[in-house]
CSV table of C-alpha atoms and ligand atoms in Angstrom, one decimal:
chain,number,residue,atom,x,y,z
A,1,MET,CA,-25.7,-20.7,8.2
A,2,PRO,CA,-24.8,-17.0,8.0
A,3,HIS,CA,-24.1,-15.9,4.5
A,4,THR,CA,-21.0,-13.7,4.8
A,5,ASN,CA,-18.1,-12.4,2.7
A,6,TRP,CA,-14.8,-14.2,2.7
A,7,ALA,CA,-13.4,-12.1,5.5
A,8,GLY,CA,-16.5,-12.6,7.6
A,9,ASN,CA,-16.7,-8.9,8.4
A,10,TYR,CA,-19.8,-8.4,6.3
A,11,HIS,CA,-23.0,-10.4,6.7
A,12,TYR,CA,-25.1,-10.2,3.5
A,13,GLN,CA,-28.7,-9.3,3.9
A,14,ALA,CA,-29.6,-11.4,0.9
A,15,GLN,CA,-32.7,-13.6,1.5
A,16,HIS,CA,-31.6,-16.6,-0.6
A,17,VAL,CA,-28.7,-17.7,-2.8
A,18,HIS,CA,-29.7,-19.2,-6.1
A,19,GLN,CA,-27.2,-21.4,-7.8
A,20,PRO,CA,-28.4,-22.0,-11.4
A,21,GLN,CA,-27.0,-24.9,-13.4
A,22,SER,CA,-27.3,-23.3,-16.8
A,23,VAL,CA,-27.4,-20.0,-18.5
A,24,THR,CA,-31.1,-20.6,-19.3
A,25,GLU,CA,-31.8,-21.0,-15.6
A,26,VAL,CA,-30.0,-17.7,-14.9
A,27,GLN,CA,-32.2,-16.0,-17.6
A,28,GLU,CA,-35.4,-17.5,-16.1
A,29,LEU,CA,-34.3,-16.3,-12.6
A,30,VAL,CA,-33.6,-12.8,-13.9
A,31,ARG,CA,-36.9,-12.6,-15.7
A,32,LYS,CA,-38.9,-13.5,-12.7
A,33,SER,CA,-36.9,-11.4,-10.1
A,34,GLU,CA,-37.7,-7.8,-9.3
A,35,ASN,CA,-34.3,-7.4,-7.7
A,36,LEU,CA,-31.3,-9.7,-7.9
A,37,LYS,CA,-27.5,-9.4,-7.3
A,38,ALA,CA,-24.7,-11.5,-8.7
A,39,VAL,CA,-22.2,-12.6,-6.1
A,40,GLY,CA,-18.8,-13.9,-7.0
A,41,SER,CA,-16.3,-15.6,-4.7
A,42,ARG,CA,-17.3,-13.1,-1.9
A,43,HIS,CA,-13.8,-11.5,-1.6
A,44,SER,CA,-15.0,-7.9,-1.4
A,45,PHE,CA,-14.9,-6.3,2.0
A,46,ASN,CA,-17.8,-3.9,1.7
A,47,HIS,CA,-21.5,-4.0,0.7
A,48,ILE,CA,-20.8,-3.8,-3.1
A,49,ALA,CA,-22.1,-7.4,-3.6
A,50,ASP,CA,-25.0,-7.2,-1.1
A,51,THR,CA,-28.7,-7.1,-1.7
A,52,THR,CA,-31.9,-7.2,0.4
A,53,ALA,CA,-33.4,-9.4,-2.3
A,54,ASP,CA,-31.7,-12.6,-3.6
A,55,HIS,CA,-28.2,-13.5,-4.6
A,56,VAL,CA,-27.3,-15.4,-7.7
A,57,SER,CA,-24.1,-17.4,-7.7
A,58,LEU,CA,-22.5,-18.7,-10.8
A,59,ALA,CA,-20.4,-21.2,-8.9
A,60,SER,CA,-21.8,-24.1,-11.0
A,61,LEU,CA,-21.1,-22.3,-14.3
A,62,ASN,CA,-17.3,-22.7,-14.0
A,63,LYS,CA,-16.1,-24.2,-17.2
A,64,VAL,CA,-13.7,-23.0,-19.8
A,65,VAL,CA,-15.8,-22.6,-23.0
A,66,SER,CA,-13.1,-22.3,-25.7
A,67,LEU,CA,-9.6,-21.4,-26.5
A,68,ASP,CA,-8.7,-19.5,-29.7
A,69,PRO,CA,-5.0,-19.7,-30.4
A,70,GLN,CA,-5.4,-17.6,-33.6
A,71,GLN,CA,-7.2,-14.7,-31.9
A,72,MET,CA,-5.2,-15.4,-28.7
A,73,THR,CA,-8.3,-15.4,-26.5
A,74,VAL,CA,-9.9,-17.7,-24.0
A,75,THR,CA,-13.7,-17.7,-23.3
A,76,ILE,CA,-14.9,-18.8,-19.8
A,77,GLU,CA,-18.2,-19.1,-17.9
A,78,GLY,CA,-19.0,-16.4,-15.3
A,79,GLY,CA,-18.2,-18.6,-12.3
A,80,VAL,CA,-14.5,-19.4,-13.2
A,81,ASN,CA,-11.8,-18.2,-10.8
A,82,TYR,CA,-8.3,-17.2,-11.7
A,83,GLY,CA,-6.7,-20.3,-10.1
A,84,GLN,CA,-8.8,-22.7,-12.3
A,85,LEU,CA,-8.2,-20.5,-15.4
A,86,ALA,CA,-4.5,-20.2,-14.9
A,87,ASN,CA,-4.0,-23.9,-14.5
A,88,TYR,CA,-6.0,-24.6,-17.6
A,89,LEU,CA,-4.2,-22.0,-19.7
A,90,HIS,CA,-0.7,-23.1,-18.5
A,91,GLY,CA,-1.6,-26.7,-19.4
A,92,GLN,CA,-2.4,-25.4,-23.0
A,93,GLY,CA,0.8,-23.3,-23.2
A,94,PHE,CA,-0.8,-19.9,-22.6
A,95,ALA,CA,-0.9,-17.3,-19.9
A,96,LEU,CA,-2.6,-14.2,-18.6
A,97,HIS,CA,-0.8,-10.8,-18.4
A,98,ASN,CA,-1.2,-10.5,-14.6
A,99,MET,CA,-2.9,-11.9,-11.5
A,100,ALA,CA,-4.0,-10.5,-8.1
A,101,SER,CA,-2.3,-11.5,-4.9
A,102,LEU,CA,-4.7,-14.4,-4.3
A,103,PRO,CA,-5.7,-16.8,-7.2
A,104,HIS,CA,-9.1,-17.9,-5.7
A,105,ILE,CA,-11.0,-14.8,-6.8
A,106,SER,CA,-13.6,-15.1,-9.5
A,107,VAL,CA,-12.8,-13.5,-12.8
A,108,ALA,CA,-16.2,-11.8,-13.2
A,109,GLY,CA,-16.1,-10.4,-9.7
A,110,ALA,CA,-12.5,-9.2,-10.0
A,111,CYS,CA,-13.1,-7.4,-13.3
A,112,ALA,CA,-16.3,-5.8,-12.0
A,113,THR,CA,-14.2,-4.0,-9.4
A,114,ALA,CA,-11.0,-3.3,-11.4
A,115,THR,CA,-8.9,-5.8,-9.4
A,116,HIS,CA,-5.3,-5.5,-10.2
A,117,GLY,CA,-1.8,-7.0,-9.7
A,118,SER,CA,1.3,-5.0,-9.9
A,119,GLY,CA,3.5,-3.8,-12.7
A,120,GLU,CA,3.9,-0.3,-14.1
A,121,LYS,CA,3.3,-1.6,-17.7
A,122,SER,CA,0.4,-3.9,-16.7
A,123,GLY,CA,-3.1,-2.7,-16.7
A,124,ASN,CA,-5.5,-4.1,-14.1
A,125,LEU,CA,-7.1,-7.6,-14.7
A,126,ALA,CA,-10.1,-6.1,-16.4
A,127,THR,CA,-7.9,-4.7,-19.2
A,128,ALA,CA,-7.6,-8.3,-20.5
A,129,VAL,CA,-11.3,-8.6,-21.2
A,130,ARG,CA,-12.2,-8.6,-24.9
A,131,ALA,CA,-15.9,-9.5,-24.7
A,132,LEU,CA,-18.6,-10.1,-22.2
A,133,GLU,CA,-22.0,-11.8,-22.3
A,134,ILE,CA,-24.3,-10.2,-19.8
A,135,ILE,CA,-27.9,-11.2,-18.9
A,136,THR,CA,-29.5,-7.8,-18.6
A,137,ALA,CA,-32.7,-6.9,-16.8
A,138,SER,CA,-34.9,-8.2,-19.6
A,139,GLY,CA,-33.4,-11.7,-19.2
A,140,ASN,CA,-31.8,-11.5,-22.7
A,141,ILE,CA,-28.2,-12.0,-23.3
A,142,VAL,CA,-26.4,-9.0,-24.6
A,143,THR,CA,-22.9,-9.3,-26.0
A,144,PHE,CA,-20.4,-6.5,-25.7
A,145,SER,CA,-17.0,-6.6,-27.2
A,146,ARG,CA,-14.0,-4.3,-27.9
A,147,ASP,CA,-14.4,-5.0,-31.7
A,148,GLU,CA,-18.2,-4.9,-32.1
A,149,THR,CA,-19.3,-2.4,-29.5
A,150,PRO,CA,-16.2,-0.2,-29.0
A,151,ASP,CA,-18.2,2.9,-27.8
A,152,MET,CA,-19.9,1.1,-24.9
A,153,PHE,CA,-17.3,-1.6,-24.2
A,154,PRO,CA,-15.0,0.5,-21.9
A,155,GLY,CA,-18.0,1.2,-19.7
A,156,VAL,CA,-19.1,-2.4,-19.4
A,157,VAL,CA,-16.1,-4.2,-18.1
A,158,VAL,CA,-15.6,-2.5,-14.7
A,159,ASN,CA,-19.3,-2.7,-14.1
A,160,LEU,CA,-19.6,-2.9,-10.3
A,161,GLY,CA,-22.3,-5.5,-10.8
A,162,ALA,CA,-24.7,-2.9,-12.1
A,163,LEU,CA,-25.4,-4.1,-15.7
A,164,GLY,CA,-26.6,-7.6,-15.1
A,165,VAL,CA,-25.2,-11.1,-14.6
A,166,VAL,CA,-22.0,-11.7,-16.5
A,167,VAL,CA,-22.3,-15.3,-17.8
A,168,LYS,CA,-19.3,-15.4,-20.2
A,169,LEU,CA,-16.0,-13.5,-20.5
A,170,THR,CA,-13.5,-13.6,-23.3
A,171,LEU,CA,-9.9,-12.6,-22.2
A,172,ALA,CA,-6.7,-11.9,-24.1
A,173,ILE,CA,-4.0,-14.5,-23.5
A,174,GLU,CA,-0.3,-14.7,-24.4
A,175,PRO,CA,2.2,-17.5,-24.8
A,176,ALA,CA,3.1,-19.1,-21.4
A,177,TYR,CA,6.1,-17.6,-19.8
A,178,GLN,CA,8.6,-18.3,-17.0
A,179,MET,CA,9.2,-16.1,-14.0
A,180,ARG,CA,11.3,-15.9,-10.9
A,181,GLN,CA,10.6,-14.1,-7.7
A,182,VAL,CA,13.3,-12.4,-5.7
A,183,VAL,CA,12.8,-10.7,-2.3
A,184,TYR,CA,14.9,-8.1,-0.6
A,185,GLN,CA,14.6,-6.9,3.0
A,186,ASN,CA,14.8,-3.5,4.6
A,187,LEU,CA,14.8,-1.0,1.8
A,188,PRO,CA,15.5,2.4,3.4
A,189,PHE,CA,12.4,4.6,3.0
A,190,ALA,CA,14.5,7.5,1.7
A,191,GLN,CA,16.0,5.3,-1.0
A,192,MET,CA,12.6,4.0,-1.9
A,193,LEU,CA,11.4,7.6,-2.4
A,194,GLU,CA,14.4,8.8,-4.3
A,195,HIS,CA,14.6,5.8,-6.6
A,196,PHE,CA,10.9,5.0,-6.8
A,197,ASP,CA,10.7,5.0,-10.6
A,198,LYS,CA,13.8,2.9,-11.1
A,199,ILE,CA,12.6,0.4,-8.5
A,200,GLN,CA,9.2,0.1,-10.2
A,201,ALA,CA,11.0,-0.4,-13.6
A,202,SER,CA,13.3,-3.0,-12.2
A,203,ALA,CA,10.9,-6.0,-12.7
A,204,TYR,CA,7.7,-7.0,-14.5
A,205,SER,CA,5.8,-6.8,-11.2
A,206,VAL,CA,7.0,-5.0,-8.1
A,207,SER,CA,5.4,-5.1,-4.6
A,208,LEU,CA,6.7,-3.1,-1.6
A,209,PHE,CA,5.5,-4.4,1.8
A,210,THR,CA,5.7,-2.2,4.9
A,211,ASP,CA,4.2,-2.2,8.3
A,212,TRP,CA,4.8,1.5,8.6
A,213,GLN,CA,6.8,0.9,11.8
A,214,ARG,CA,10.3,1.5,10.7
A,215,GLU,CA,12.2,3.9,8.5
A,216,SER,CA,12.3,1.2,5.8
A,217,ILE,CA,10.2,-0.9,3.6
A,218,ASN,CA,10.1,-4.4,5.1
A,219,GLN,CA,10.2,-6.3,1.9
A,220,VAL,CA,10.6,-5.7,-1.9
A,221,TRP,CA,9.1,-8.5,-4.1
A,222,LEU,CA,10.4,-8.5,-7.6
A,223,LYS,CA,8.7,-10.7,-10.1
A,224,GLN,CA,10.8,-11.0,-13.2
A,225,ARG,CA,9.9,-12.6,-16.5
A,226,VAL,CA,12.8,-14.8,-17.7
A,227,ALA,CA,13.5,-16.1,-21.2
A,228,ASP,CA,13.9,-19.9,-21.6
A,229,GLY,CA,17.2,-21.2,-20.2
A,230,GLN,CA,18.0,-17.8,-18.6
A,231,ASN,CA,18.7,-18.0,-14.9
A,232,ASN,CA,20.9,-15.1,-13.7
A,233,GLN,CA,21.8,-14.9,-10.1
A,234,PRO,CA,20.2,-12.0,-8.3
A,235,VAL,CA,22.4,-9.3,-6.9
A,236,SER,CA,22.9,-9.3,-3.2
A,237,GLU,CA,21.9,-5.7,-2.6
A,238,PHE,CA,19.1,-3.5,-4.0
A,239,TYR,CA,19.2,0.2,-3.2
A,240,GLY,CA,20.4,-0.6,0.3
A,241,ALA,CA,18.0,-3.6,0.8
A,242,VAL,CA,19.5,-7.0,1.3
A,243,LEU,CA,18.6,-10.2,-0.6
A,244,ALA,CA,16.5,-12.6,1.5
A,245,VAL,CA,18.0,-16.0,2.2
A,246,GLN,CA,14.7,-17.8,2.6
A,247,ASN,CA,11.1,-17.6,1.4
A,248,LEU,CA,9.2,-15.0,3.3
A,249,HIS,CA,5.6,-14.3,4.0
A,250,PRO,CA,4.8,-10.5,3.6
A,251,ILE,CA,4.1,-10.6,7.4
A,252,GLU,CA,7.5,-11.9,8.4
A,253,ALA,CA,6.2,-13.6,11.6
A,254,LEU,CA,4.0,-15.9,9.5
A,255,SER,CA,5.3,-19.1,7.8
A,256,ALA,CA,5.9,-18.7,4.1
A,257,ILE,CA,4.6,-22.2,3.4
A,258,ASN,CA,1.6,-20.8,1.5
A,259,CYS,CA,3.6,-18.2,-0.4
A,260,THR,CA,4.7,-18.7,-4.0
A,261,GLU,CA,8.3,-19.8,-4.5
A,262,GLN,CA,10.9,-17.1,-4.1
A,263,MET,CA,14.7,-17.2,-4.0
A,264,GLY,CA,15.0,-16.6,-7.7
A,265,ILE,CA,13.9,-20.1,-8.6
A,266,VAL,CA,12.4,-20.1,-12.1
A,267,GLY,CA,8.9,-21.4,-12.5
A,268,ALA,CA,5.6,-21.0,-14.4
A,269,TRP,CA,4.0,-17.5,-14.5
A,270,HIS,CA,0.9,-18.6,-12.5
A,271,GLU,CA,3.1,-19.9,-9.7
A,272,ARG,CA,4.9,-16.6,-9.3
A,273,LEU,CA,2.5,-13.8,-10.1
A,274,PRO,CA,0.1,-14.3,-7.2
A,275,HIS,CA,1.8,-14.0,-3.7
A,276,PHE,CA,-0.1,-17.1,-2.5
A,277,LYS,CA,-0.2,-20.6,-3.8
A,278,MET,CA,-3.3,-22.0,-5.5
A,279,ASN,CA,-3.4,-25.2,-3.6
A,280,PHE,CA,-3.7,-23.3,-0.4
A,281,THR,CA,-7.4,-22.5,-0.2
A,282,PRO,CA,-8.4,-20.1,2.6
A,283,SER,CA,-12.1,-20.3,3.1
A,284,SER,CA,-12.1,-17.2,5.2
A,285,GLY,CA,-9.7,-14.6,6.4
A,286,ASP,CA,-9.2,-12.8,9.7
A,287,GLU,CA,-8.4,-9.5,8.1
A,288,LEU,CA,-9.9,-6.3,6.6
A,289,GLN,CA,-8.6,-4.5,3.5
A,290,SER,CA,-8.5,-1.0,2.1
A,291,GLU,CA,-6.7,0.4,-0.9
A,292,TYR,CA,-6.2,3.8,-2.4
A,293,PHE,CA,-5.0,4.8,-5.9
A,294,VAL,CA,-3.3,8.0,-6.6
A,295,PRO,CA,-1.9,9.2,-10.0
A,296,ARG,CA,1.6,7.8,-10.4
A,297,PRO,CA,3.4,11.3,-10.4
A,298,GLN,CA,2.0,11.7,-6.9
A,299,ALA,CA,3.5,8.5,-5.6
A,300,GLN,CA,6.2,10.0,-3.5
A,301,SER,CA,3.9,12.7,-2.0
A,302,ALA,CA,1.3,10.1,-1.2
A,303,LEU,CA,3.8,7.8,0.5
A,304,GLN,CA,5.2,10.6,2.6
A,305,ALA,CA,1.7,11.7,3.5
A,306,ILE,CA,1.0,8.2,4.8
A,307,GLN,CA,4.3,8.0,6.6
A,308,SER,CA,3.4,11.2,8.5
A,309,ILE,CA,0.5,9.4,10.1
A,310,GLN,CA,2.2,6.0,10.6
A,311,ASP,CA,1.6,6.0,14.3
A,312,LYS,CA,-2.1,6.0,13.7
A,313,ILE,CA,-1.9,3.2,11.1
A,314,ALA,CA,0.7,0.8,12.6
A,315,PRO,CA,-1.3,-0.4,15.6
A,316,LEU,CA,-4.2,-1.6,13.4
A,317,LEU,CA,-2.1,-3.0,10.6
A,318,LEU,CA,-1.1,-6.4,9.5
A,319,ILE,CA,0.8,-5.2,6.4
A,320,SER,CA,0.7,-2.6,3.7
A,321,GLU,CA,1.5,-3.2,0.0
A,322,ILE,CA,2.5,-0.6,-2.6
A,323,ARG,CA,1.9,-1.5,-6.2
A,324,THR,CA,1.8,0.3,-9.6
A,325,ILE,CA,-0.8,-0.2,-12.3
A,326,ALA,CA,-0.8,1.1,-15.9
A,327,ALA,CA,-3.5,3.5,-17.2
A,328,ASP,CA,-6.5,2.0,-19.0
A,329,ASP,CA,-9.6,3.3,-20.8
A,330,LEU,CA,-12.2,1.6,-18.6
A,331,TRP,CA,-14.7,4.3,-17.4
A,332,MET,CA,-15.1,3.1,-13.8
A,333,SER,CA,-11.5,2.0,-13.3
A,334,PRO,CA,-9.5,3.9,-10.7
A,335,CYS,CA,-6.7,3.9,-13.3
A,336,TYR,CA,-8.9,5.5,-16.1
A,337,GLN,CA,-6.5,7.4,-18.2
A,338,GLN,CA,-3.8,7.6,-15.5
A,339,ASP,CA,-0.9,5.4,-14.4
A,340,CYS,CA,-1.4,4.8,-10.7
A,341,VAL,CA,0.3,3.8,-7.5
A,342,ALA,CA,-1.9,1.8,-5.2
A,343,ILE,CA,-1.4,1.9,-1.4
A,344,HIS,CA,-3.0,-1.2,0.2
A,345,PHE,CA,-3.7,-1.9,3.8
A,346,THR,CA,-4.4,-5.3,5.3
A,347,TRP,CA,-5.9,-4.5,8.7
A,348,LYS,CA,-6.4,-6.5,11.8
A,349,PRO,CA,-10.0,-7.5,12.1
A,350,MET,CA,-10.8,-4.4,14.2
A,351,THR,CA,-13.6,-2.9,12.2
A,352,ALA,CA,-14.5,0.0,14.5
A,353,GLU,CA,-10.9,1.2,14.9
A,354,VAL,CA,-10.2,0.7,11.2
A,355,MET,CA,-13.3,2.7,10.1
A,356,GLU,CA,-12.0,5.5,12.3
A,357,VAL,CA,-8.5,5.6,10.8
A,358,LEU,CA,-9.7,5.5,7.1
A,359,PRO,CA,-10.9,9.1,7.1
A,360,VAL,CA,-7.5,10.2,8.4
A,361,ILE,CA,-5.8,8.4,5.6
A,362,GLU,CA,-8.3,9.7,3.0
A,363,GLN,CA,-7.7,13.3,4.2
A,364,GLN,CA,-4.0,12.9,3.6
A,365,LEU,CA,-4.6,11.6,0.1
A,366,GLU,CA,-7.5,13.8,-1.0
A,367,PRO,CA,-5.2,16.5,-2.4
A,368,MET,CA,-3.8,13.8,-4.7
A,369,MET,CA,-7.2,13.0,-6.2
A,370,VAL,CA,-7.3,9.6,-4.4
A,371,ARG,CA,-9.7,6.9,-5.6
A,372,PRO,CA,-10.5,3.9,-3.4
A,373,HIS,CA,-10.6,0.3,-4.5
A,374,TRP,CA,-14.3,-0.4,-5.2
A,375,GLY,CA,-14.3,-3.7,-3.3
A,376,LYS,CA,-12.5,-2.7,-0.1
A,377,LEU,CA,-13.3,-0.5,2.9
A,378,PHE,CA,-13.4,3.2,2.4
A,379,THR,CA,-15.3,6.2,3.8
A,380,LEU,CA,-14.9,8.8,1.1
A,381,SER,CA,-18.2,10.4,0.3
A,382,ALA,CA,-20.4,9.7,-2.7
A,383,SER,CA,-20.1,13.3,-3.9
A,384,TYR,CA,-16.3,13.2,-3.7
A,385,LEU,CA,-16.1,9.9,-5.6
A,386,GLN,CA,-18.5,11.1,-8.3
A,387,GLU,CA,-16.2,14.0,-9.0
A,388,ARG,CA,-13.3,11.7,-9.5
A,389,TYR,CA,-15.0,9.7,-12.3
A,390,ALA,CA,-15.2,11.8,-15.5
A,391,ARG,CA,-17.3,9.1,-17.3
A,392,LEU,CA,-19.8,8.5,-14.5
A,393,GLY,CA,-22.6,10.1,-16.4
A,394,ASP,CA,-21.9,7.8,-19.4
A,395,PHE,CA,-21.9,4.8,-17.0
A,396,ARG,CA,-25.2,5.8,-15.5
A,397,GLN,CA,-26.7,6.2,-19.0
A,398,LEU,CA,-25.4,2.7,-19.9
A,399,VAL,CA,-27.1,1.3,-16.8
A,400,THR,CA,-30.4,3.2,-17.6
A,401,THR,CA,-30.4,1.5,-21.1
A,402,HIS,CA,-29.9,-2.0,-19.8
A,403,ASP,CA,-31.4,-1.9,-16.3
A,404,PRO,CA,-33.9,1.0,-16.2
A,405,GLN,CA,-35.6,-0.2,-13.0
A,406,HIS,CA,-32.3,-0.9,-11.2
A,407,LYS,CA,-33.1,-4.6,-11.0
A,408,PHE,CA,-29.4,-5.2,-10.2
A,409,GLY,CA,-29.2,-2.1,-8.0
A,410,ASN,CA,-28.3,-2.2,-4.3
A,411,ALA,CA,-27.5,0.2,-1.5
A,412,PHE,CA,-23.9,0.6,-2.7
A,413,LEU,CA,-24.9,1.5,-6.2
A,414,GLU,CA,-27.7,3.8,-5.0
A,415,GLU,CA,-25.2,5.7,-2.8
A,416,TYR,CA,-22.1,6.0,-4.9
A,417,ILE,CA,-23.3,5.8,-8.4
A,418,TYR,CA,-27.0,6.6,-8.9
A,419,ALA,CA,-27.6,9.4,-6.3
A,420,GLY,CA,-26.5,12.9,-7.2
B,1,FAD,C1,-7.4,-12.2,0.3
B,1,FAD,C2,-7.8,-11.2,-0.7
B,1,FAD,C3,-6.8,-10.7,-1.6
B,1,FAD,C4,-7.2,-9.8,-2.6
B,1,FAD,N1,-6.2,-9.4,-3.4
B,1,FAD,C5,-6.5,-8.4,-4.3
B,1,FAD,C6,-5.4,-7.9,-5.2
B,1,FAD,O1,-4.3,-8.4,-5.2
B,1,FAD,N2,-5.8,-6.9,-6.0
B,1,FAD,C7,-7.0,-6.3,-6.0
B,1,FAD,O2,-7.2,-5.3,-6.7
B,1,FAD,N3,-8.0,-6.7,-5.2
B,1,FAD,C8,-7.7,-7.8,-4.4
B,1,FAD,N4,-8.7,-8.2,-3.6
B,1,FAD,C9,-10.1,-7.7,-3.7
B,1,FAD,C10,-10.9,-8.5,-4.7
B,1,FAD,O3,-10.2,-8.8,-5.8
B,1,FAD,C11,-12.2,-7.8,-5.1
B,1,FAD,O4,-12.9,-7.4,-4.0
B,1,FAD,C12,-13.0,-8.6,-6.2
B,1,FAD,O5,-14.1,-7.8,-6.6
B,1,FAD,C13,-13.5,-9.9,-5.5
B,1,FAD,O6,-14.1,-10.6,-6.5
B,1,FAD,P1,-15.3,-11.6,-6.1
B,1,FAD,O7,-15.6,-12.6,-7.2
B,1,FAD,O8,-15.1,-12.2,-4.8
B,1,FAD,O9,-16.5,-10.6,-6.1
B,1,FAD,P2,-17.7,-10.3,-5.0
B,1,FAD,O10,-17.0,-9.7,-3.8
B,1,FAD,O11,-18.5,-11.6,-4.8
B,1,FAD,O12,-18.5,-9.2,-5.8
B,1,FAD,C14,-17.9,-8.0,-6.2
B,1,FAD,C15,-18.7,-7.3,-7.3
B,1,FAD,O13,-18.7,-8.1,-8.4
B,1,FAD,C16,-20.0,-8.4,-8.9
B,1,FAD,N5,-20.1,-9.7,-9.5
B,1,FAD,C17,-19.5,-10.8,-9.1
B,1,FAD,N6,-19.8,-11.8,-10.0
B,1,FAD,C18,-20.5,-11.3,-11.0
B,1,FAD,C19,-21.1,-11.7,-12.2
B,1,FAD,N7,-21.0,-13.0,-12.6
B,1,FAD,N8,-21.8,-10.9,-12.9
B,1,FAD,C20,-22.0,-9.6,-12.6
B,1,FAD,N9,-21.4,-9.1,-11.5
B,1,FAD,C21,-20.7,-9.9,-10.7
B,1,FAD,C22,-20.9,-8.3,-7.6
B,1,FAD,O14,-22.2,-8.0,-7.9
B,1,FAD,C23,-20.2,-7.2,-6.9
B,1,FAD,O15,-20.6,-5.9,-7.4
B,1,FAD,C24,-8.5,-9.2,-2.6
B,1,FAD,C25,-9.4,-9.7,-1.7
B,1,FAD,C26,-9.1,-10.6,-0.8
B,1,FAD,C27,-10.1,-11.1,0.2
């Protein structure tokens, strides 16, 4: 059976997939391997998780280890995904600060690439990490934490799979909360530009969906946190956009059956933050994805720059999503020390055509110091990328300390991180 990523657009070159049943087995495997790569839930679209040697999957190490209500943290094994974790936490009366669009993604893999949700005051998902246990090249377990190793910790969390196999993560939690999701249709593009800041501030998490085919944003998804017992009726108009009268899929032609509940109906945080329901489990997807981050003050210029090439984008596109993410201190995060707007593209599965349009998009965004999502498709050069990461030298040093022979190296890391 071919071993591919979730989208099926990338066939891994890995020779074999090991699925250890214990941390000790992972340690033994690391000790005896010359080269090895951790693979998560395979949701990345490029070769970041590939290797010509062997893969190690932590799919069997998928338990919640402990919950600490005093410290407000949860500790999980390295194979847990967000869906499992969210269900567990909610059952215990706790919550995460944010989630990605799909809940099926592994926590370790998501944090390794700075996966994010939306919300101008919410950092990416990796910002919730408080400690990590990593099996480094020696086979020993090294613990990094914000409290005990504060100097290195910001370099370790968004690790691009370079430091070793993450076998445990401790994440910050908060008391469970309620949310409601309201969708508006046809937000005029000019209104979106003029009121961008107010729109982003209007809810806990805001997503703007567009197919770049009209002079408007197709849909505005507002995810609002609500206090117990509060259930205000949404207003019928939002900066010229009209309240939707039924649940919608971001791609309007598709059924909303797999989308999380909208229409202002109040529900649990983990049933509103992702766009897609947890009990809908897509094993693969007929799509490609790219995503570009620019500093928040450049949001309007970036969106206008993309609009100016919409005729090149629209024929290849399923849907685009515009989100905001708060600044963080994680060295390899695209939001390192800068609030960002992220412009995401879900493409039709037309790899050759998509790879041709990406440089056109990147050229538009380069003046705005664009950074790509590490786990999605991009064509920006290694030298360009390396200039965008002020702490890259420190990250390389960290890797040299823990993996001097690049046991966890691969072509992606050689090209974008180690070369130069
Ligand atoms: C349908 C879909 C929706 C998505 N939605 C979003 C979204 O809303 N926001 C967003 O930002 N991104 C999104 N993504 C992208 C996705 O979150 C990232 O690509 C993420 O890295 C995937 O995690 P994974 O577990 O599948 O990792 P993989 O793709 O399996 O691996 C990614 C990296 O993580 C490393 N890794 C994985 N597990 C470990 C481990 N245990 N120890 C050490 N390193 C490890 C791998 O070596 C590799 O470097 C989406 C992707 C898909 C397919």
